[in-house]
Amino acid sequence: MKKTALITGIIGQDGAYLAKILLAKGYHVYGLMRRYATPQFNNTDYLGITKDIEFVFGDMTDESSILNLIKSLRPDEVYNLAAQSFVGISWDLPKMTTEVNSLGVMYMLNALKLFSPQTKFYQASTSEMFGNSHKDGLQTEQTPFHPRSPYAISKLYSHWLTINYRESYNMFCASGILFNHESPIRGMEFVTRKISHGVAQIALGLAQEIRLGNLDSKRDWGFAGDYVEAMWLMLQQEKADDYLISTGETHSIRDFLQIAFAHVGIQDWEKYITIDPRFKRPAEVFALHGKSDKAREKLGWVPKVKFEELVKMMVDADVARLKHKMADKKYSSVKTPVVS
Ligand code: NAP
Ligand code: F7E
């Protein structure tokens, strides 16, 4: 019998990469998505897996849809990746962010407790829960949390609720505290993709500038394809636990810009950058740098893609996509997106 997995957030970045590895491992993959007038399968299309997923409709904010799905599917594993995942907009949409990221997780855990307590559950927690908290510049599973945005606060609730269901009901509930991870299908509003897309536009003569906020913040950036493997490994263990997943390297946005522009032959990148206060945050997380020793020892997990390779991969993918659109005459707008 095939193992079954339900992935929420299936059409997001991680959902698509996770579906790809689960399908390759022989799983039957159910993908929860919301109802759209015009559905977008760009990410699963990019990875060539759309036809292999069984899509099911639901919404993390609609408890009845979660109850019904769990009752009818009773999957072996649930990967809860659905979220309002953009930190920047969480100050403007705090209620919606909390409804999806906190209450949605409560609905899911409760549905599992009622109808499928044997299902193994993965919660997508985040390094944003640490805020600016660190010891000697590093974060570990022991670092105290100090969330700095409505997004981070909503995720801290669901992180603790996941632990609480494990401790209260002896359910297999694991939480992955993942540091930033990127890929060619990263959402366009996140800084890495904004840069890779902007650099590709500039290299092809389609734009003259990239508008950004704080260039000094530092992130521990890894490749999404590596990080979804860690999610799966967490659910294959004897006992559920929490694991921090990071590369152990940290870089500034300036480093990302320098490598991305150099890759298309531009050294004097600063002249293409405009600092726009709209992209600065009310409270910034200045530097994230994770120590993932526990995952490396217990899960045998190691990230494969290095920082420089990741930057170049993203720029190459955006250049290729833009060239394809231009050849197809589908490229009509040359404006940099104004979403933060
Ligand atoms: P993403 O690309 O933004 O994907 C999130 C997905 O959640 C989207 O497919 C979105 O679908 C779905 N979603 C949003 N609201 C929903 C709702 N009410 N009901 C059902 N689905 C809903 O995010 P990602 O980068 O793949 O991240 C996956 C998860 O890991 C998220 O929970 C994120 O917070 C967490 N995380 C990410 C990182 C990272 O660096 N990528 C690091 C740590 C943790 P729509 O298209 O319908 O909006
Ligand atoms: O910002 C700075 C910004 O939006 C990174 C999500 O996946 O990872 C992600 O959250 C940094 C911040 O990611 C712009 O101020 C400067 O310091 O790419 P980001 P994030 O906020 O780190 C965590 C782990 C998650 O869990 C989240 O779901 O870049 N920055 N200028 C900018 N950021 C954006 N977006 N746009 C700018 O123009």
Coordinates of C-alpha atoms and ligand atoms in Angstrom, one line a residue:
M1 CA 0.0 0.0 0.0
K2 CA 1.2 3.5 -0.9
K3 CA 1.9 5.8 2.0
T4 CA -0.4 8.9 1.9
A5 CA 0.5 12.5 2.7
L6 CA -1.6 15.6 2.9
I7 CA 0.4 18.8 2.1
T8 CA -1.2 22.1 3.0
G9 CA 0.3 25.1 1.1
I10 CA 0.8 22.7 -1.9
I11 CA 1.1 25.5 -4.5
G12 CA 3.6 27.5 -2.5
Q13 CA 7.4 27.1 -2.8
D14 CA 7.9 24.4 -0.1
G15 CA 4.7 22.6 -0.9
A16 CA 5.8 22.0 -4.5
Y17 CA 9.4 20.9 -3.6
L18 CA 8.0 18.6 -0.8
A19 CA 5.5 17.1 -3.2
K20 CA 8.3 16.3 -5.6
I21 CA 10.3 14.4 -3.2
L22 CA 7.3 12.5 -1.7
L23 CA 6.1 11.5 -5.1
A24 CA 9.6 10.2 -5.9
K25 CA 9.5 8.2 -2.7
G26 CA 6.3 6.6 -3.8
Y27 CA 3.7 8.5 -1.8
H28 CA 0.2 9.3 -2.8
V29 CA 0.2 13.1 -2.4
Y30 CA -3.0 15.1 -1.5
G31 CA -2.5 18.8 -1.9
L32 CA -4.8 21.2 -0.1
M33 CA -5.5 24.4 -2.0
R34 CA -8.0 27.2 -1.7
R35 CA -10.7 27.8 -4.3
Y36 CA -9.7 30.3 -7.0
A37 CA -11.6 31.7 -10.0
T38 CA -8.3 31.3 -11.8
P39 CA -6.0 28.7 -10.2
Q40 CA -2.2 29.0 -10.6
F41 CA -0.1 25.9 -10.8
N42 CA 3.1 27.7 -11.7
N43 CA 5.3 26.1 -9.0
T44 CA 4.1 22.5 -9.4
D45 CA 4.3 23.0 -13.2
Y46 CA 7.9 24.3 -12.9
L47 CA 8.8 21.1 -11.1
G48 CA 6.8 19.0 -13.6
I49 CA 4.5 17.3 -11.0
T50 CA 1.0 19.0 -11.3
K51 CA -0.6 15.9 -12.9
D52 CA 0.7 13.6 -10.1
I53 CA -0.9 15.4 -7.2
E54 CA -4.5 14.8 -6.1
F55 CA -5.7 18.4 -5.3
V56 CA -8.3 18.8 -2.6
F57 CA -10.1 22.0 -1.7
G58 CA -10.0 23.5 1.7
D59 CA -9.0 26.6 3.6
M60 CA -7.1 26.8 6.9
T61 CA -9.5 29.4 8.2
D62 CA -12.6 27.2 7.6
E63 CA -12.6 24.7 10.4
S64 CA -15.3 22.5 8.8
S65 CA -13.2 22.0 5.6
I66 CA -10.2 20.8 7.7
L67 CA -12.4 18.5 9.8
N68 CA -14.0 17.0 6.7
L69 CA -10.7 16.5 4.9
I70 CA -9.0 14.7 7.8
K71 CA -12.1 12.6 8.5
S72 CA -12.2 11.4 4.9
L73 CA -8.5 11.1 4.1
R74 CA -6.9 10.0 7.4
P75 CA -3.5 10.3 5.8
D76 CA -0.3 8.7 7.2
E77 CA 1.4 12.1 7.3
V78 CA 0.3 15.8 7.3
Y79 CA 2.8 18.5 6.4
N80 CA 1.3 21.8 7.4
L81 CA 3.0 24.4 5.2
A82 CA 0.0 26.7 4.5
A83 CA 0.5 30.2 5.9
Q84 CA 0.4 33.9 5.2
S85 CA 4.2 33.6 5.1
F86 CA 5.3 37.2 4.2
V87 CA 6.6 38.9 7.3
G88 CA 6.4 42.4 5.7
I89 CA 2.7 42.3 5.1
S90 CA 1.8 40.8 8.5
W91 CA 1.8 44.3 10.1
D92 CA -0.9 45.2 7.6
L93 CA -2.8 41.9 7.8
P94 CA -2.4 40.8 11.4
K95 CA -5.9 39.3 11.8
M96 CA -5.7 37.3 8.6
T97 CA -2.1 36.2 9.4
T98 CA -3.3 35.0 12.9
E99 CA -6.3 33.2 11.5
V100 CA -4.3 31.2 9.0
N101 CA -1.1 30.7 10.9
S102 CA -2.4 30.2 14.4
L103 CA -6.1 29.2 14.4
G104 CA -5.7 27.2 11.2
V105 CA -3.1 25.0 13.0
M106 CA -5.4 24.6 16.0
Y107 CA -8.2 23.4 13.6
M108 CA -5.8 20.9 12.0
L109 CA -4.4 19.5 15.3
N110 CA -7.9 19.2 16.7
A111 CA -9.2 17.5 13.6
L112 CA -6.3 15.0 13.8
K113 CA -6.9 14.3 17.5
L114 CA -10.6 13.6 16.7
F115 CA -10.4 11.6 13.5
S116 CA -6.8 10.5 12.9
P117 CA -4.6 10.5 16.0
Q118 CA -2.1 8.1 14.4
T119 CA -1.3 10.6 11.6
K120 CA 2.2 12.1 11.9
F121 CA 2.1 15.9 11.8
Y122 CA 4.8 18.4 10.7
Q123 CA 4.4 22.1 11.6
A124 CA 6.3 24.7 9.6
S125 CA 7.9 26.8 12.3
T126 CA 10.4 29.5 11.6
S127 CA 13.6 31.2 12.7
E128 CA 11.6 34.5 12.8
M129 CA 10.4 33.2 16.3
F130 CA 13.9 34.1 17.6
G131 CA 13.8 37.7 16.5
N132 CA 17.1 39.3 17.6
S133 CA 17.7 36.8 20.3
H134 CA 21.0 34.8 20.0
K135 CA 24.0 33.5 21.9
D136 CA 27.4 34.5 20.5
G137 CA 25.6 35.4 17.3
L138 CA 24.0 32.0 16.8
Q139 CA 20.5 30.5 17.3
T140 CA 19.9 26.9 18.5
E141 CA 16.8 25.0 19.7
Q142 CA 17.6 26.4 23.2
T143 CA 17.7 30.1 22.2
P144 CA 14.8 32.0 23.8
F145 CA 12.1 33.2 21.5
H146 CA 11.4 36.9 21.0
P147 CA 9.1 37.4 18.0
R148 CA 9.3 40.8 16.2
S149 CA 6.3 40.7 13.9
P150 CA 2.6 39.6 13.8
Y151 CA 3.9 36.8 11.5
A152 CA 6.4 35.6 14.0
I153 CA 3.9 35.8 16.9
S154 CA 1.4 33.8 15.0
K155 CA 4.0 31.1 14.3
L156 CA 5.1 31.0 17.9
Y157 CA 1.5 30.1 18.9
S158 CA 1.4 27.2 16.5
H159 CA 4.9 26.0 17.4
W160 CA 3.8 25.8 21.1
L161 CA 0.5 24.2 20.2
T162 CA 2.2 21.5 18.2
I163 CA 4.4 20.7 21.3
N164 CA 1.3 20.9 23.5
Y165 CA -0.6 18.3 21.4
R166 CA 2.5 16.0 21.5
E167 CA 2.7 16.3 25.3
S168 CA -1.0 16.3 26.0
Y169 CA -2.2 13.5 23.7
N170 CA 0.9 11.6 22.9
M171 CA 0.4 12.4 19.2
F172 CA 3.3 12.4 16.7
C173 CA 3.7 16.2 16.2
A174 CA 7.0 17.5 15.0
S175 CA 8.0 21.1 14.5
G176 CA 10.8 22.3 12.1
I177 CA 12.3 25.6 13.0
L178 CA 13.5 26.4 9.5
F179 CA 15.7 29.3 8.6
N180 CA 15.2 31.2 5.3
H181 CA 15.2 28.9 2.3
E182 CA 14.9 30.0 -1.3
S183 CA 14.7 28.7 -4.9
P184 CA 13.7 29.7 -8.4
I185 CA 10.1 29.4 -7.3
R186 CA 10.4 31.7 -4.2
G187 CA 7.5 34.2 -4.0
M188 CA 8.3 37.5 -5.9
E189 CA 8.0 39.7 -2.8
F190 CA 10.8 38.0 -0.8
V191 CA 14.1 39.8 -1.0
T192 CA 16.1 37.1 -2.7
R193 CA 13.6 36.6 -5.6
K194 CA 13.0 40.3 -5.9
I195 CA 16.8 40.7 -6.4
S196 CA 17.2 37.7 -8.8
H197 CA 14.2 38.9 -10.9
G198 CA 15.4 42.5 -10.8
V199 CA 18.9 41.6 -11.8
A200 CA 17.6 39.4 -14.7
Q201 CA 15.4 42.4 -15.8
I202 CA 18.4 44.8 -15.7
A203 CA 20.7 42.3 -17.5
L204 CA 18.1 42.0 -20.3
G205 CA 17.6 45.8 -20.5
L206 CA 14.0 45.6 -19.2
A207 CA 14.5 47.6 -16.0
Q208 CA 16.9 50.2 -14.6
E209 CA 16.7 49.8 -10.8
I210 CA 15.7 47.6 -7.9
R211 CA 13.9 49.3 -5.0
L212 CA 14.8 47.8 -1.6
G213 CA 14.7 48.5 2.1
N214 CA 17.3 47.6 4.7
L215 CA 20.4 46.2 2.9
D216 CA 22.3 45.4 6.1
S217 CA 20.1 42.6 7.5
K218 CA 21.7 39.2 7.4
R219 CA 20.1 35.8 6.8
D220 CA 21.1 32.2 6.9
W221 CA 19.9 31.3 3.4
G222 CA 19.6 27.7 2.2
F223 CA 18.0 26.0 -0.8
A224 CA 14.3 24.9 -0.4
G225 CA 14.9 21.6 -2.1
D226 CA 17.3 20.6 0.7
Y227 CA 15.1 21.8 3.5
V228 CA 12.0 19.8 2.5
E229 CA 14.1 16.6 2.8
A230 CA 14.6 17.6 6.5
M231 CA 10.8 17.8 6.9
W232 CA 10.3 14.3 5.7
L233 CA 13.2 13.0 7.8
M234 CA 11.5 14.5 11.0
L235 CA 8.4 12.4 10.4
Q236 CA 10.4 9.2 9.8
Q237 CA 11.9 9.2 13.4
E238 CA 10.8 7.0 16.3
K239 CA 9.7 9.9 18.3
A240 CA 8.4 13.4 17.4
D241 CA 10.7 16.3 18.3
D242 CA 11.7 19.9 17.2
Y243 CA 14.6 20.5 15.0
L244 CA 16.4 23.7 13.8
I245 CA 17.3 23.6 10.1
S246 CA 19.9 26.0 8.7
T247 CA 23.1 26.1 6.7
G248 CA 25.3 27.6 9.4
E249 CA 26.4 30.4 7.1
T250 CA 25.0 34.0 7.3
H251 CA 25.2 36.7 4.6
S252 CA 23.9 40.2 4.2
I253 CA 21.6 41.4 1.4
R254 CA 24.6 43.3 0.1
D255 CA 26.4 39.9 -0.4
F256 CA 23.4 38.6 -2.2
L257 CA 23.3 41.7 -4.5
Q258 CA 27.1 41.6 -5.2
I259 CA 27.0 37.9 -6.3
A260 CA 23.8 38.2 -8.3
F261 CA 24.9 41.3 -10.3
A262 CA 28.5 39.9 -10.8
H263 CA 26.9 36.7 -12.3
V264 CA 25.5 38.8 -15.1
G265 CA 28.7 40.8 -15.5
I266 CA 27.8 43.9 -13.5
Q267 CA 30.3 44.9 -10.8
D268 CA 29.1 48.4 -9.9
W269 CA 25.7 47.1 -8.6
E270 CA 25.1 50.0 -6.1
K271 CA 24.1 52.3 -8.9
Y272 CA 21.1 50.1 -9.7
I273 CA 19.7 50.1 -6.1
T274 CA 17.3 52.7 -4.8
I275 CA 16.6 52.6 -1.1
D276 CA 12.8 52.9 -0.6
P277 CA 11.5 53.5 2.9
R278 CA 8.3 51.6 2.0
F279 CA 10.3 48.3 2.2
K280 CA 11.7 49.0 5.7
R281 CA 9.9 47.2 8.6
P282 CA 8.5 48.6 11.8
A283 CA 10.7 46.1 13.7
E284 CA 13.5 44.4 12.0
V285 CA 15.2 41.1 12.6
F286 CA 18.8 42.1 12.0
A287 CA 20.7 38.8 11.8
L288 CA 19.8 35.1 11.7
H289 CA 22.5 32.4 11.9
G290 CA 21.5 28.9 12.9
K291 CA 23.3 26.0 14.4
S292 CA 21.6 22.8 13.1
D293 CA 23.8 20.3 14.9
K294 CA 20.8 18.3 16.3
A295 CA 19.4 17.8 12.9
R296 CA 22.7 16.8 11.5
E297 CA 23.4 14.2 14.2
K298 CA 19.9 12.8 14.7
L299 CA 18.4 13.1 11.2
G300 CA 21.6 12.8 9.3
W301 CA 20.6 15.9 7.4
V302 CA 23.1 18.2 5.6
P303 CA 22.3 21.0 3.2
K304 CA 23.9 20.4 -0.2
V305 CA 23.5 23.7 -2.1
K306 CA 25.9 26.5 -1.0
F307 CA 25.0 30.2 -0.9
E308 CA 26.8 31.3 -4.1
E309 CA 25.3 28.4 -6.0
L310 CA 21.8 29.3 -4.8
V311 CA 22.1 33.0 -5.9
K312 CA 23.4 32.0 -9.3
M313 CA 20.7 29.3 -9.7
M314 CA 18.0 31.9 -9.0
V315 CA 19.4 34.5 -11.4
D316 CA 19.8 31.9 -14.1
A317 CA 16.2 30.7 -13.7
D318 CA 14.9 34.3 -13.9
V319 CA 17.0 35.2 -17.0
A320 CA 15.8 32.0 -18.7
R321 CA 12.1 32.7 -17.8
L322 CA 12.3 36.3 -19.0
K323 CA 14.0 35.3 -22.3
H324 CA 11.2 32.7 -22.8
K325 CA 8.5 35.3 -22.2
M326 CA 10.2 37.8 -24.5
A327 CA 10.5 35.3 -27.3
D328 CA 6.8 34.5 -26.8
K329 CA 6.0 38.2 -26.9
K330 CA 4.2 37.7 -23.5
Y331 CA 6.4 40.2 -21.7
S332 CA 4.4 43.4 -21.7
S333 CA 5.4 45.1 -18.4
V334 CA 8.9 46.2 -17.5
K335 CA 8.0 47.8 -14.1
T336 CA 9.7 46.4 -11.0
P337 CA 6.9 45.0 -8.8
V338 CA 5.9 47.5 -6.0
V339 CA 4.9 44.9 -3.5
S340 CA 7.4 44.8 -0.5
Ligands
NAP1 P1 4.6 30.2 0.5 O1 5.3 30.0 -0.8 O2 4.0 31.6 0.8 O3 3.4 29.2 0.5 C1 2.4 29.2 1.5 C2 1.2 28.5 1.0 O4 0.1 28.6 2.0 C3 0.6 29.1 -0.3 O5 0.4 28.0 -1.2 C4 -0.8 29.6 0.1 O6 -1.7 29.4 -0.9 C5 -1.1 28.8 1.3 N1 -2.2 29.4 2.1 C6 -2.2 30.7 2.6 N2 -3.3 30.9 3.2 C7 -4.1 29.7 3.2 C8 -5.3 29.3 3.7 N3 -6.1 30.2 4.4 N4 -5.7 28.1 3.4 C9 -5.0 27.2 2.7 N5 -3.8 27.5 2.2 C10 -3.3 28.8 2.4 O7 5.5 29.8 1.7 P2 6.8 28.8 1.7 O8 8.0 29.6 1.5 O9 6.5 27.7 0.8 O10 6.8 28.4 3.2 C11 6.0 27.2 3.6 C12 5.8 27.3 5.1 O11 7.0 27.3 5.8 C13 5.0 28.5 5.6 O12 4.2 28.1 6.6 C14 6.1 29.4 6.0 O13 5.5 30.3 7.0 C15 7.1 28.5 6.6 N6 8.5 28.9 6.6 C16 9.0 29.3 5.4 C17 10.4 29.6 5.4 C18 11.0 30.1 4.1 O14 12.2 30.6 4.2 N7 10.5 29.8 3.0 C19 11.1 29.6 6.6 C20 10.5 29.1 7.7 C21 9.2 28.8 7.7 P3 -2.3 30.7 -1.7 O15 -1.7 30.7 -3.0 O16 -3.8 30.2 -1.8 O17 -2.1 31.9 -0.9
F7E2 O1 13.3 39.5 4.1 C1 15.1 42.7 4.1 C2 14.0 42.5 5.1 O2 11.0 39.1 3.2 C3 14.6 39.3 4.4 C4 9.8 34.1 5.1 O3 10.0 33.0 4.3 O4 12.0 33.8 6.1 C5 11.2 34.7 5.3 O5 11.1 35.9 6.1 C6 15.3 40.5 4.9 C7 14.5 41.3 5.9 O6 12.3 37.3 4.4 C8 13.6 44.3 1.2 O7 13.8 43.7 5.9 C9 15.3 44.6 2.5 O8 15.5 41.8 6.9 O9 13.0 38.0 2.1 P1 12.3 38.5 3.3 P2 12.1 37.2 5.9 O10 11.4 38.4 6.5 O11 13.4 36.8 6.5 C10 11.4 33.4 7.4 C11 12.4 32.4 8.0 C12 10.0 33.0 7.3 O12 9.6 32.2 8.1 C13 9.1 33.8 6.4 O13 8.0 33.1 6.1 O14 15.4 41.4 3.7 N1 14.7 43.5 2.9 N2 14.7 45.1 1.4 C14 13.7 43.3 2.2 N3 12.7 42.3 2.2 C15 11.8 42.3 1.3 N4 10.8 41.3 1.3 N5 11.7 43.3 0.3 C16 12.6 44.3 0.2 O15 12.5 45.1 -0.6

